[in-house]
Amino acid sequence: MASTDTPEPSSAIPLETRARIERLAASLLERYHIHEPPVPIELMLQDPLLDLWEADLTQVSSIIGHGLYRYAPRLAQARLLYRTISESPEARREGLDAPWPASRREVKYFARCLLMPEDWIRCLPQADRTPEGLCEIFHVPSFDAIVRLAELGLPVPGGTQIDPNAQTR
């Protein structure tokens, strides 16, 4: 149901890889019985499913974000979770299929898929589908909310252009 002024979703990540990443994120949410935001990413790192992985939390910056960056550590934790699962033979045996090796772009895409699932965003009232709304509901930085809206082909703030081929933070 795309309108003529809403861009079609696009990405530099191949469609098959995006689908695998999205399935992994959905599988983790299902296995942890998470059905609403915000996703408890710290719990997921500290309490791995069936002891399938062990995350080294020292790999995440301990700098506490402030203002615009207050939720940035959550994205870093989700990226660490992806790398940890990807490197775990036990997780692969249990069906947690993460493309590996993965580009930075793919790892960041996973973090956005996990913390801001597409169906959760699409279920929000239109008034909440803004960077500010997503930031508060999903506990993510506004920049990542804008990128996620663009990835889904949803309207972004007036004049904001996201190049899917550009390397994001």
CSV table of N, CA and C in Angstrom, one decimal:
chain,number,residue,atom,x,y,z
A,1,MET,N,0.8,-1.2,0.0
A,1,MET,CA,0.0,0.0,0.0
A,1,MET,C,0.9,1.2,0.0
A,2,ALA,N,1.8,1.3,-0.9
A,2,ALA,CA,2.7,2.5,-1.0
A,2,ALA,C,2.1,3.6,-1.7
A,3,SER,N,2.2,4.8,-1.2
A,3,SER,CA,1.7,6.0,-1.9
A,3,SER,C,2.8,6.5,-2.9
A,4,THR,N,2.4,7.3,-3.7
A,4,THR,CA,3.3,7.8,-4.8
A,4,THR,C,4.4,8.6,-4.2
A,5,ASP,N,4.2,9.3,-3.1
A,5,ASP,CA,5.3,10.1,-2.5
A,5,ASP,C,6.1,9.3,-1.4
A,6,THR,N,5.8,8.1,-1.2
A,6,THR,CA,6.6,7.3,-0.3
A,6,THR,C,7.6,6.4,-1.1
A,7,PRO,N,8.9,6.5,-0.8
A,7,PRO,CA,9.9,5.8,-1.6
A,7,PRO,C,9.7,4.3,-1.3
A,8,GLU,N,10.1,3.5,-2.3
A,8,GLU,CA,10.1,2.0,-2.1
A,8,GLU,C,11.3,1.7,-1.3
A,9,PRO,N,11.2,0.6,-0.5
A,9,PRO,CA,12.3,0.2,0.3
A,9,PRO,C,13.5,-0.2,-0.6
A,10,SER,N,14.7,0.2,-0.2
A,10,SER,CA,15.8,-0.2,-0.9
A,10,SER,C,17.0,-0.4,0.0
A,11,SER,N,18.0,-1.2,-0.4
A,11,SER,CA,19.1,-1.4,0.4
A,11,SER,C,20.3,-1.9,-0.4
A,12,ALA,N,21.5,-1.7,0.0
A,12,ALA,CA,22.7,-2.2,-0.6
A,12,ALA,C,22.9,-3.7,-0.2
A,13,ILE,N,22.2,-4.1,0.8
A,13,ILE,CA,22.3,-5.5,1.3
A,13,ILE,C,21.4,-6.4,0.4
A,14,PRO,N,22.0,-7.4,-0.2
A,14,PRO,CA,21.2,-8.3,-1.0
A,14,PRO,C,19.9,-8.8,-0.4
A,15,LEU,N,18.9,-8.9,-1.1
A,15,LEU,CA,17.5,-9.3,-0.6
A,15,LEU,C,17.6,-10.6,0.2
A,16,GLU,N,18.3,-11.6,-0.3
A,16,GLU,CA,18.4,-12.9,0.4
A,16,GLU,C,19.1,-12.7,1.8
A,17,THR,N,20.1,-11.9,1.8
A,17,THR,CA,20.9,-11.7,3.1
A,17,THR,C,19.9,-10.9,4.1
A,18,ARG,N,19.2,-9.9,3.5
A,18,ARG,CA,18.3,-9.2,4.4
A,18,ARG,C,17.3,-10.1,5.0
A,19,ALA,N,16.7,-11.0,4.2
A,19,ALA,CA,15.7,-12.0,4.6
A,19,ALA,C,16.3,-12.9,5.7
A,20,ARG,N,17.5,-13.3,5.6
A,20,ARG,CA,18.1,-14.2,6.6
A,20,ARG,C,18.3,-13.4,7.9
A,21,ILE,N,18.7,-12.2,7.8
A,21,ILE,CA,18.9,-11.3,9.0
A,21,ILE,C,17.6,-11.1,9.7
A,22,GLU,N,16.6,-10.8,8.9
A,22,GLU,CA,15.2,-10.5,9.5
A,22,GLU,C,14.7,-11.8,10.1
A,23,ARG,N,14.9,-12.9,9.5
A,23,ARG,CA,14.5,-14.2,10.2
A,23,ARG,C,15.2,-14.4,11.5
A,24,LEU,N,16.5,-14.2,11.5
A,24,LEU,CA,17.3,-14.3,12.8
A,24,LEU,C,16.7,-13.4,13.9
A,25,ALA,N,16.5,-12.2,13.5
A,25,ALA,CA,15.9,-11.2,14.5
A,25,ALA,C,14.6,-11.7,15.0
A,26,ALA,N,13.7,-12.1,14.1
A,26,ALA,CA,12.4,-12.6,14.5
A,26,ALA,C,12.5,-13.9,15.3
A,27,SER,N,13.4,-14.7,15.0
A,27,SER,CA,13.5,-16.0,15.7
A,27,SER,C,14.0,-15.7,17.2
A,28,LEU,N,14.9,-14.7,17.3
A,28,LEU,CA,15.4,-14.4,18.7
A,28,LEU,C,14.2,-13.8,19.5
A,29,LEU,N,13.4,-12.9,18.9
A,29,LEU,CA,12.3,-12.3,19.6
A,29,LEU,C,11.3,-13.4,20.0
A,30,GLU,N,11.1,-14.4,19.1
A,30,GLU,CA,10.1,-15.4,19.4
A,30,GLU,C,10.7,-16.3,20.6
A,31,ARG,N,12.0,-16.7,20.4
A,31,ARG,CA,12.6,-17.6,21.4
A,31,ARG,C,12.6,-17.0,22.8
A,32,TYR,N,12.8,-15.6,22.9
A,32,TYR,CA,12.8,-14.9,24.2
A,32,TYR,C,11.4,-14.5,24.6
A,33,HIS,N,10.4,-14.8,23.8
A,33,HIS,CA,9.0,-14.4,24.1
A,33,HIS,C,8.9,-12.9,24.3
A,34,ILE,N,9.5,-12.1,23.4
A,34,ILE,CA,9.4,-10.7,23.4
A,34,ILE,C,8.4,-10.3,22.3
A,35,HIS,N,7.4,-9.5,22.8
A,35,HIS,CA,6.3,-9.2,21.9
A,35,HIS,C,6.0,-7.7,21.8
A,36,GLU,N,6.8,-6.9,22.5
A,36,GLU,CA,6.5,-5.5,22.5
A,36,GLU,C,7.8,-4.7,22.8
A,37,PRO,N,7.9,-3.5,22.4
A,37,PRO,CA,9.1,-2.7,22.7
A,37,PRO,C,9.1,-2.2,24.1
A,38,PRO,N,10.3,-1.8,24.6
A,38,PRO,CA,11.6,-2.0,24.0
A,38,PRO,C,12.1,-3.4,24.2
A,39,VAL,N,12.9,-3.8,23.3
A,39,VAL,CA,13.5,-5.2,23.3
A,39,VAL,C,14.6,-5.1,24.5
A,40,PRO,N,14.5,-6.1,25.4
A,40,PRO,CA,15.5,-6.1,26.5
A,40,PRO,C,16.9,-6.7,26.0
A,41,ILE,N,17.6,-5.9,25.3
A,41,ILE,CA,18.8,-6.4,24.6
A,41,ILE,C,19.9,-6.8,25.7
A,42,GLU,N,20.0,-6.1,26.8
A,42,GLU,CA,20.9,-6.4,27.8
A,42,GLU,C,20.7,-7.8,28.4
A,43,LEU,N,19.4,-8.1,28.6
A,43,LEU,CA,19.0,-9.4,29.1
A,43,LEU,C,19.4,-10.5,28.1
A,44,MET,N,19.2,-10.2,26.8
A,44,MET,CA,19.5,-11.2,25.8
A,44,MET,C,21.0,-11.5,25.8
A,45,LEU,N,21.8,-10.5,26.0
A,45,LEU,CA,23.2,-10.7,26.0
A,45,LEU,C,23.7,-11.5,27.3
A,46,GLN,N,23.1,-11.1,28.4
A,46,GLN,CA,23.5,-11.7,29.7
A,46,GLN,C,22.9,-13.1,29.9
A,47,ASP,N,21.8,-13.4,29.3
A,47,ASP,CA,21.1,-14.7,29.5
A,47,ASP,C,20.9,-15.4,28.2
A,48,PRO,N,22.0,-16.0,27.6
A,48,PRO,CA,21.9,-16.6,26.3
A,48,PRO,C,21.0,-17.8,26.3
A,49,LEU,N,20.3,-18.0,25.2
A,49,LEU,CA,19.4,-19.2,25.0
A,49,LEU,C,20.2,-20.4,25.1
A,50,LEU,N,19.8,-21.3,26.0
A,50,LEU,CA,20.4,-22.7,26.1
A,50,LEU,C,21.9,-22.6,26.2
A,51,ASP,N,22.4,-21.5,26.7
A,51,ASP,CA,23.9,-21.3,26.8
A,51,ASP,C,24.6,-21.5,25.4
A,52,LEU,N,23.9,-21.0,24.4
A,52,LEU,CA,24.4,-21.2,23.0
A,52,LEU,C,25.6,-20.2,22.7
A,53,TRP,N,25.7,-19.2,23.5
A,53,TRP,CA,26.8,-18.2,23.2
A,53,TRP,C,27.2,-17.6,24.5
A,54,GLU,N,28.4,-17.0,24.5
A,54,GLU,CA,28.9,-16.2,25.7
A,54,GLU,C,29.4,-14.9,25.2
A,55,ALA,N,28.7,-13.8,25.6
A,55,ALA,CA,29.1,-12.5,25.1
A,55,ALA,C,30.1,-11.9,26.0
A,56,ASP,N,31.1,-11.2,25.4
A,56,ASP,CA,32.1,-10.5,26.2
A,56,ASP,C,31.6,-9.0,26.2
A,57,LEU,N,30.9,-8.7,27.3
A,57,LEU,CA,30.3,-7.3,27.4
A,57,LEU,C,31.4,-6.2,27.5
A,58,THR,N,32.6,-6.6,27.6
A,58,THR,CA,33.7,-5.5,27.6
A,58,THR,C,33.9,-5.0,26.2
A,59,GLN,N,33.3,-5.7,25.2
A,59,GLN,CA,33.4,-5.3,23.8
A,59,GLN,C,32.5,-4.2,23.5
A,60,VAL,N,31.6,-3.8,24.4
A,60,VAL,CA,30.7,-2.7,24.2
A,60,VAL,C,31.2,-1.5,25.0
A,61,SER,N,31.2,-0.4,24.4
A,61,SER,CA,31.6,0.8,25.0
A,61,SER,C,30.8,1.1,26.3
A,62,SER,N,31.5,1.4,27.4
A,62,SER,CA,30.8,1.6,28.6
A,62,SER,C,30.4,3.1,28.8
A,63,ILE,N,30.6,3.9,27.8
A,63,ILE,CA,30.2,5.3,27.8
A,63,ILE,C,28.7,5.3,27.8
A,64,ILE,N,28.2,6.0,28.8
A,64,ILE,CA,26.7,6.1,28.8
A,64,ILE,C,26.3,7.3,27.9
A,65,GLY,N,25.4,7.0,27.0
A,65,GLY,CA,24.9,8.0,26.1
A,65,GLY,C,24.1,9.1,26.8
A,66,HIS,N,24.1,10.3,26.3
A,66,HIS,CA,23.3,11.4,26.8
A,66,HIS,C,22.6,12.0,25.6
A,67,GLY,N,21.5,12.7,25.9
A,67,GLY,CA,20.8,13.4,24.9
A,67,GLY,C,20.5,12.6,23.7
A,68,LEU,N,20.9,13.0,22.5
A,68,LEU,CA,20.6,12.3,21.3
A,68,LEU,C,21.2,10.9,21.3
A,69,TYR,N,22.2,10.6,22.1
A,69,TYR,CA,22.9,9.4,22.1
A,69,TYR,C,22.6,8.4,23.2
A,70,ARG,N,21.6,8.8,24.0
A,70,ARG,CA,21.3,8.0,25.2
A,70,ARG,C,20.9,6.5,24.9
A,71,TYR,N,20.5,6.2,23.7
A,71,TYR,CA,20.1,4.9,23.4
A,71,TYR,C,21.2,4.2,22.5
A,72,ALA,N,22.2,4.9,22.2
A,72,ALA,CA,23.3,4.3,21.3
A,72,ALA,C,23.9,3.0,21.9
A,73,PRO,N,24.1,2.9,23.2
A,73,PRO,CA,24.6,1.6,23.7
A,73,PRO,C,23.7,0.4,23.4
A,74,ARG,N,22.4,0.6,23.2
A,74,ARG,CA,21.5,-0.5,22.9
A,74,ARG,C,21.8,-1.1,21.5
A,75,LEU,N,22.1,-0.2,20.5
A,75,LEU,CA,22.5,-0.6,19.2
A,75,LEU,C,23.8,-1.4,19.2
A,76,ALA,N,24.7,-0.9,20.0
A,76,ALA,CA,26.0,-1.5,20.2
A,76,ALA,C,25.9,-2.9,20.8
A,77,GLN,N,25.0,-3.1,21.7
A,77,GLN,CA,24.7,-4.4,22.3
A,77,GLN,C,24.1,-5.3,21.3
A,78,ALA,N,23.2,-4.8,20.5
A,78,ALA,CA,22.6,-5.7,19.5
A,78,ALA,C,23.6,-6.1,18.4
A,79,ARG,N,24.5,-5.2,18.1
A,79,ARG,CA,25.6,-5.6,17.1
A,79,ARG,C,26.5,-6.7,17.8
A,80,LEU,N,26.8,-6.5,19.0
A,80,LEU,CA,27.6,-7.5,19.7
A,80,LEU,C,26.9,-8.9,19.8
A,81,LEU,N,25.6,-8.8,20.0
A,81,LEU,CA,24.8,-10.1,20.0
A,81,LEU,C,24.9,-10.8,18.7
A,82,TYR,N,24.8,-10.0,17.6
A,82,TYR,CA,24.9,-10.6,16.2
A,82,TYR,C,26.3,-11.3,16.0
A,83,ARG,N,27.3,-10.5,16.4
A,83,ARG,CA,28.7,-11.1,16.2
A,83,ARG,C,28.9,-12.3,17.1
A,84,THR,N,28.4,-12.3,18.3
A,84,THR,CA,28.5,-13.4,19.2
A,84,THR,C,27.8,-14.7,18.7
A,85,ILE,N,26.5,-14.5,18.2
A,85,ILE,CA,25.7,-15.6,17.7
A,85,ILE,C,26.4,-16.1,16.4
A,86,SER,N,26.9,-15.2,15.6
A,86,SER,CA,27.5,-15.6,14.3
A,86,SER,C,28.7,-16.5,14.5
A,87,GLU,N,29.4,-16.3,15.5
A,87,GLU,CA,30.6,-17.0,15.8
A,87,GLU,C,30.4,-18.2,16.6
A,88,SER,N,29.2,-18.5,17.0
A,88,SER,CA,28.9,-19.7,17.8
A,88,SER,C,28.4,-20.9,17.0
A,89,PRO,N,29.2,-22.0,17.0
A,89,PRO,CA,28.8,-23.2,16.3
A,89,PRO,C,27.5,-23.8,17.0
A,90,GLU,N,27.4,-23.6,18.3
A,90,GLU,CA,26.2,-24.1,19.0
A,90,GLU,C,24.9,-23.4,18.5
A,91,ALA,N,25.0,-22.1,18.3
A,91,ALA,CA,23.9,-21.3,17.9
A,91,ALA,C,23.5,-21.7,16.5
A,92,ARG,N,24.4,-21.9,15.6
A,92,ARG,CA,24.1,-22.4,14.2
A,92,ARG,C,23.5,-23.8,14.3
A,93,ARG,N,23.9,-24.7,15.1
A,93,ARG,CA,23.3,-26.0,15.2
A,93,ARG,C,21.9,-25.9,15.7
A,94,GLU,N,21.5,-24.9,16.5
A,94,GLU,CA,20.2,-24.7,17.0
A,94,GLU,C,19.3,-23.9,16.0
A,95,GLY,N,19.9,-23.6,14.8
A,95,GLY,CA,19.1,-23.0,13.8
A,95,GLY,C,19.1,-21.5,13.8
A,96,LEU,N,20.0,-20.9,14.6
A,96,LEU,CA,20.1,-19.4,14.5
A,96,LEU,C,21.1,-19.1,13.4
A,97,ASP,N,20.6,-18.9,12.3
A,97,ASP,CA,21.3,-18.7,11.0
A,97,ASP,C,21.7,-17.2,10.8
A,98,ALA,N,22.9,-16.9,11.1
A,98,ALA,CA,23.3,-15.5,10.9
A,98,ALA,C,24.4,-15.5,9.8
A,99,PRO,N,24.2,-14.7,8.7
A,99,PRO,CA,25.2,-14.6,7.6
A,99,PRO,C,26.5,-14.2,8.2
A,100,TRP,N,27.6,-15.0,8.0
A,100,TRP,CA,28.9,-14.6,8.5
A,100,TRP,C,29.9,-15.1,7.6
A,101,PRO,N,31.0,-14.4,7.2
A,101,PRO,CA,31.2,-13.0,7.7
A,101,PRO,C,30.2,-12.1,7.2
A,102,ALA,N,30.0,-11.0,8.0
A,102,ALA,CA,29.0,-10.0,7.7
A,102,ALA,C,29.7,-8.6,7.6
A,103,SER,N,29.2,-7.8,6.7
A,103,SER,CA,29.7,-6.4,6.6
A,103,SER,C,29.2,-5.6,7.8
A,104,ARG,N,29.8,-4.5,8.0
A,104,ARG,CA,29.3,-3.6,9.1
A,104,ARG,C,27.8,-3.2,8.8
A,105,ARG,N,27.5,-3.0,7.5
A,105,ARG,CA,26.2,-2.6,7.1
A,105,ARG,C,25.2,-3.7,7.5
A,106,GLU,N,25.5,-4.9,7.3
A,106,GLU,CA,24.6,-6.1,7.7
A,106,GLU,C,24.5,-6.2,9.2
A,107,VAL,N,25.5,-6.0,9.9
A,107,VAL,CA,25.4,-6.1,11.4
A,107,VAL,C,24.5,-5.0,11.9
A,108,LYS,N,24.7,-3.8,11.4
A,108,LYS,CA,23.8,-2.7,11.8
A,108,LYS,C,22.4,-2.9,11.4
A,109,TYR,N,22.2,-3.5,10.2
A,109,TYR,CA,20.8,-3.8,9.8
A,109,TYR,C,20.2,-4.8,10.8
A,110,PHE,N,20.9,-5.8,11.2
A,110,PHE,CA,20.4,-6.7,12.2
A,110,PHE,C,20.0,-6.0,13.5
A,111,ALA,N,20.8,-5.1,13.9
A,111,ALA,CA,20.5,-4.3,15.2
A,111,ALA,C,19.2,-3.6,15.0
A,112,ARG,N,19.0,-2.9,13.9
A,112,ARG,CA,17.7,-2.2,13.7
A,112,ARG,C,16.6,-3.2,13.5
A,113,CYS,N,16.7,-4.3,12.9
A,113,CYS,CA,15.7,-5.3,12.7
A,113,CYS,C,15.3,-5.9,14.1
A,114,LEU,N,16.2,-6.1,14.9
A,114,LEU,CA,16.0,-6.7,16.2
A,114,LEU,C,15.3,-5.7,17.2
A,115,LEU,N,15.8,-4.5,17.2
A,115,LEU,CA,15.3,-3.5,18.1
A,115,LEU,C,14.0,-2.8,17.6
A,116,MET,N,13.8,-2.8,16.3
A,116,MET,CA,12.6,-2.1,15.7
A,116,MET,C,12.0,-3.1,14.6
A,117,PRO,N,11.4,-4.1,15.0
A,117,PRO,CA,10.8,-5.1,14.0
A,117,PRO,C,9.8,-4.4,13.1
A,118,GLU,N,9.9,-4.8,11.9
A,118,GLU,CA,9.0,-4.1,10.9
A,118,GLU,C,7.5,-4.2,11.3
A,119,ASP,N,7.0,-5.4,11.7
A,119,ASP,CA,5.6,-5.5,12.0
A,119,ASP,C,5.2,-4.6,13.2
A,120,TRP,N,6.1,-4.5,14.1
A,120,TRP,CA,5.8,-3.6,15.3
A,120,TRP,C,5.7,-2.1,14.8
A,121,ILE,N,6.6,-1.7,13.9
A,121,ILE,CA,6.5,-0.3,13.5
A,121,ILE,C,5.2,-0.1,12.7
A,122,ARG,N,4.9,-1.1,11.8
A,122,ARG,CA,3.7,-0.9,10.9
A,122,ARG,C,2.4,-0.9,11.7
A,123,CYS,N,2.5,-1.5,12.9
A,123,CYS,CA,1.3,-1.6,13.8
A,123,CYS,C,1.1,-0.3,14.6
A,124,LEU,N,2.1,0.6,14.6
A,124,LEU,CA,2.0,1.8,15.4
A,124,LEU,C,1.0,2.8,14.7
A,125,PRO,N,0.4,3.6,15.5
A,125,PRO,CA,-0.4,4.7,14.8
A,125,PRO,C,0.5,5.5,14.0
A,126,GLN,N,0.0,6.1,12.9
A,126,GLN,CA,0.7,6.9,12.0
A,126,GLN,C,1.5,8.0,12.8
A,127,ALA,N,0.8,8.6,13.8
A,127,ALA,CA,1.4,9.7,14.5
A,127,ALA,C,2.7,9.3,15.3
A,128,ASP,N,2.9,8.0,15.6
A,128,ASP,CA,4.1,7.5,16.3
A,128,ASP,C,5.2,7.0,15.3
A,129,ARG,N,4.9,7.0,14.0
A,129,ARG,CA,5.9,6.5,13.1
A,129,ARG,C,6.8,7.7,12.6
A,130,THR,N,7.3,8.3,13.6
A,130,THR,CA,8.3,9.4,13.4
A,130,THR,C,9.6,9.1,14.1
A,131,PRO,N,10.7,9.7,13.7
A,131,PRO,CA,11.9,9.4,14.4
A,131,PRO,C,11.8,9.6,15.9
A,132,GLU,N,11.1,10.7,16.3
A,132,GLU,CA,11.0,10.9,17.8
A,132,GLU,C,10.1,9.8,18.4
A,133,GLY,N,9.0,9.5,17.8
A,133,GLY,CA,8.2,8.4,18.3
A,133,GLY,C,8.9,7.1,18.4
A,134,LEU,N,9.6,6.7,17.4
A,134,LEU,CA,10.3,5.4,17.4
A,134,LEU,C,11.4,5.5,18.5
A,135,CYS,N,12.1,6.6,18.6
A,135,CYS,CA,13.2,6.8,19.6
A,135,CYS,C,12.6,6.5,21.0
A,136,GLU,N,11.5,7.0,21.3
A,136,GLU,CA,10.9,6.9,22.6
A,136,GLU,C,10.3,5.5,22.9
A,137,ILE,N,9.7,5.0,21.8
A,137,ILE,CA,9.0,3.7,22.0
A,137,ILE,C,10.0,2.5,22.0
A,138,PHE,N,11.0,2.6,21.1
A,138,PHE,CA,11.9,1.4,20.9
A,138,PHE,C,13.2,1.7,21.6
A,139,HIS,N,13.4,2.8,22.2
A,139,HIS,CA,14.7,3.2,22.9
A,139,HIS,C,15.9,3.0,21.9
A,140,VAL,N,15.8,3.7,20.8
A,140,VAL,CA,16.9,3.8,19.8
A,140,VAL,C,17.2,5.2,19.5
A,141,PRO,N,18.4,5.5,19.0
A,141,PRO,CA,18.8,6.8,18.6
A,141,PRO,C,17.9,7.3,17.4
A,142,SER,N,17.6,8.5,17.3
A,142,SER,CA,16.8,9.1,16.3
A,142,SER,C,17.4,8.8,14.9
A,143,PHE,N,18.7,8.9,14.7
A,143,PHE,CA,19.3,8.6,13.4
A,143,PHE,C,18.9,7.2,13.0
A,144,ASP,N,19.0,6.2,13.8
A,144,ASP,CA,18.7,4.8,13.5
A,144,ASP,C,17.2,4.7,13.2
A,145,ALA,N,16.4,5.4,13.9
A,145,ALA,CA,14.9,5.4,13.6
A,145,ALA,C,14.7,5.9,12.2
A,146,ILE,N,15.4,7.0,11.8
A,146,ILE,CA,15.2,7.5,10.5
A,146,ILE,C,15.6,6.5,9.4
A,147,VAL,N,16.8,5.9,9.7
A,147,VAL,CA,17.3,4.9,8.7
A,147,VAL,C,16.3,3.7,8.6
A,148,ARG,N,15.7,3.3,9.7
A,148,ARG,CA,14.8,2.2,9.7
A,148,ARG,C,13.5,2.5,9.0
A,149,LEU,N,13.0,3.7,9.2
A,149,LEU,CA,11.8,4.2,8.4
A,149,LEU,C,12.1,4.1,6.9
A,150,ALA,N,13.3,4.6,6.5
A,150,ALA,CA,13.7,4.6,5.1
A,150,ALA,C,13.8,3.2,4.6
A,151,GLU,N,14.4,2.3,5.4
A,151,GLU,CA,14.6,0.9,5.0
A,151,GLU,C,13.2,0.3,4.7
A,152,LEU,N,12.2,0.7,5.4
A,152,LEU,CA,10.9,0.1,5.3
A,152,LEU,C,10.0,0.9,4.2
A,153,GLY,N,10.6,1.9,3.6
A,153,GLY,CA,9.9,2.7,2.6
A,153,GLY,C,8.8,3.5,3.3
A,154,LEU,N,8.9,3.9,4.5
A,154,LEU,CA,8.0,4.7,5.2
A,154,LEU,C,8.5,6.2,5.2
A,155,PRO,N,7.6,7.1,5.3
A,155,PRO,CA,8.0,8.5,5.3
A,155,PRO,C,9.0,8.9,6.3
A,156,VAL,N,10.0,9.7,5.9
A,156,VAL,CA,11.0,10.2,6.9
A,156,VAL,C,10.8,11.7,6.9
A,157,PRO,N,11.4,12.4,7.9
A,157,PRO,CA,11.2,13.8,8.0
A,157,PRO,C,11.5,14.6,6.7
A,158,GLY,N,10.7,15.6,6.5
A,158,GLY,CA,10.8,16.4,5.2
A,158,GLY,C,12.2,16.7,4.8
A,159,GLY,N,12.5,16.2,3.6
A,159,GLY,CA,13.8,16.5,3.0
A,159,GLY,C,14.9,15.6,3.4
A,160,THR,N,14.7,14.7,4.3
A,160,THR,CA,15.8,13.8,4.8
A,160,THR,C,16.0,12.7,3.7
A,161,GLN,N,17.2,12.6,3.2
A,161,GLN,CA,17.5,11.6,2.2
A,161,GLN,C,18.5,10.5,2.8
A,162,ILE,N,18.1,9.3,2.7
A,162,ILE,CA,19.0,8.2,3.2
A,162,ILE,C,19.5,7.4,2.0
A,163,ASP,N,20.8,7.4,1.7
A,163,ASP,CA,21.3,6.7,0.6
A,163,ASP,C,21.6,5.3,1.1
A,164,PRO,N,20.8,4.3,0.6
A,164,PRO,CA,21.0,2.9,1.0
A,164,PRO,C,22.4,2.3,0.7
A,165,ASN,N,23.1,3.0,-0.2
A,165,ASN,CA,24.4,2.5,-0.6
A,165,ASN,C,25.5,3.1,0.2
A,166,ALA,N,25.2,4.1,1.0
A,166,ALA,CA,26.2,4.8,1.8
A,166,ALA,C,26.4,4.0,3.1
A,167,GLN,N,27.6,4.0,3.6
A,167,GLN,CA,27.9,3.4,4.9
A,167,GLN,C,27.4,4.2,6.0
A,168,THR,N,26.5,3.7,6.8
A,168,THR,CA,26.0,4.5,7.9
A,168,THR,C,26.9,4.2,9.1
A,169,ARG,N,26.9,5.1,10.1
A,169,ARG,CA,27.7,5.1,11.3
A,169,ARG,C,28.2,3.7,11.6
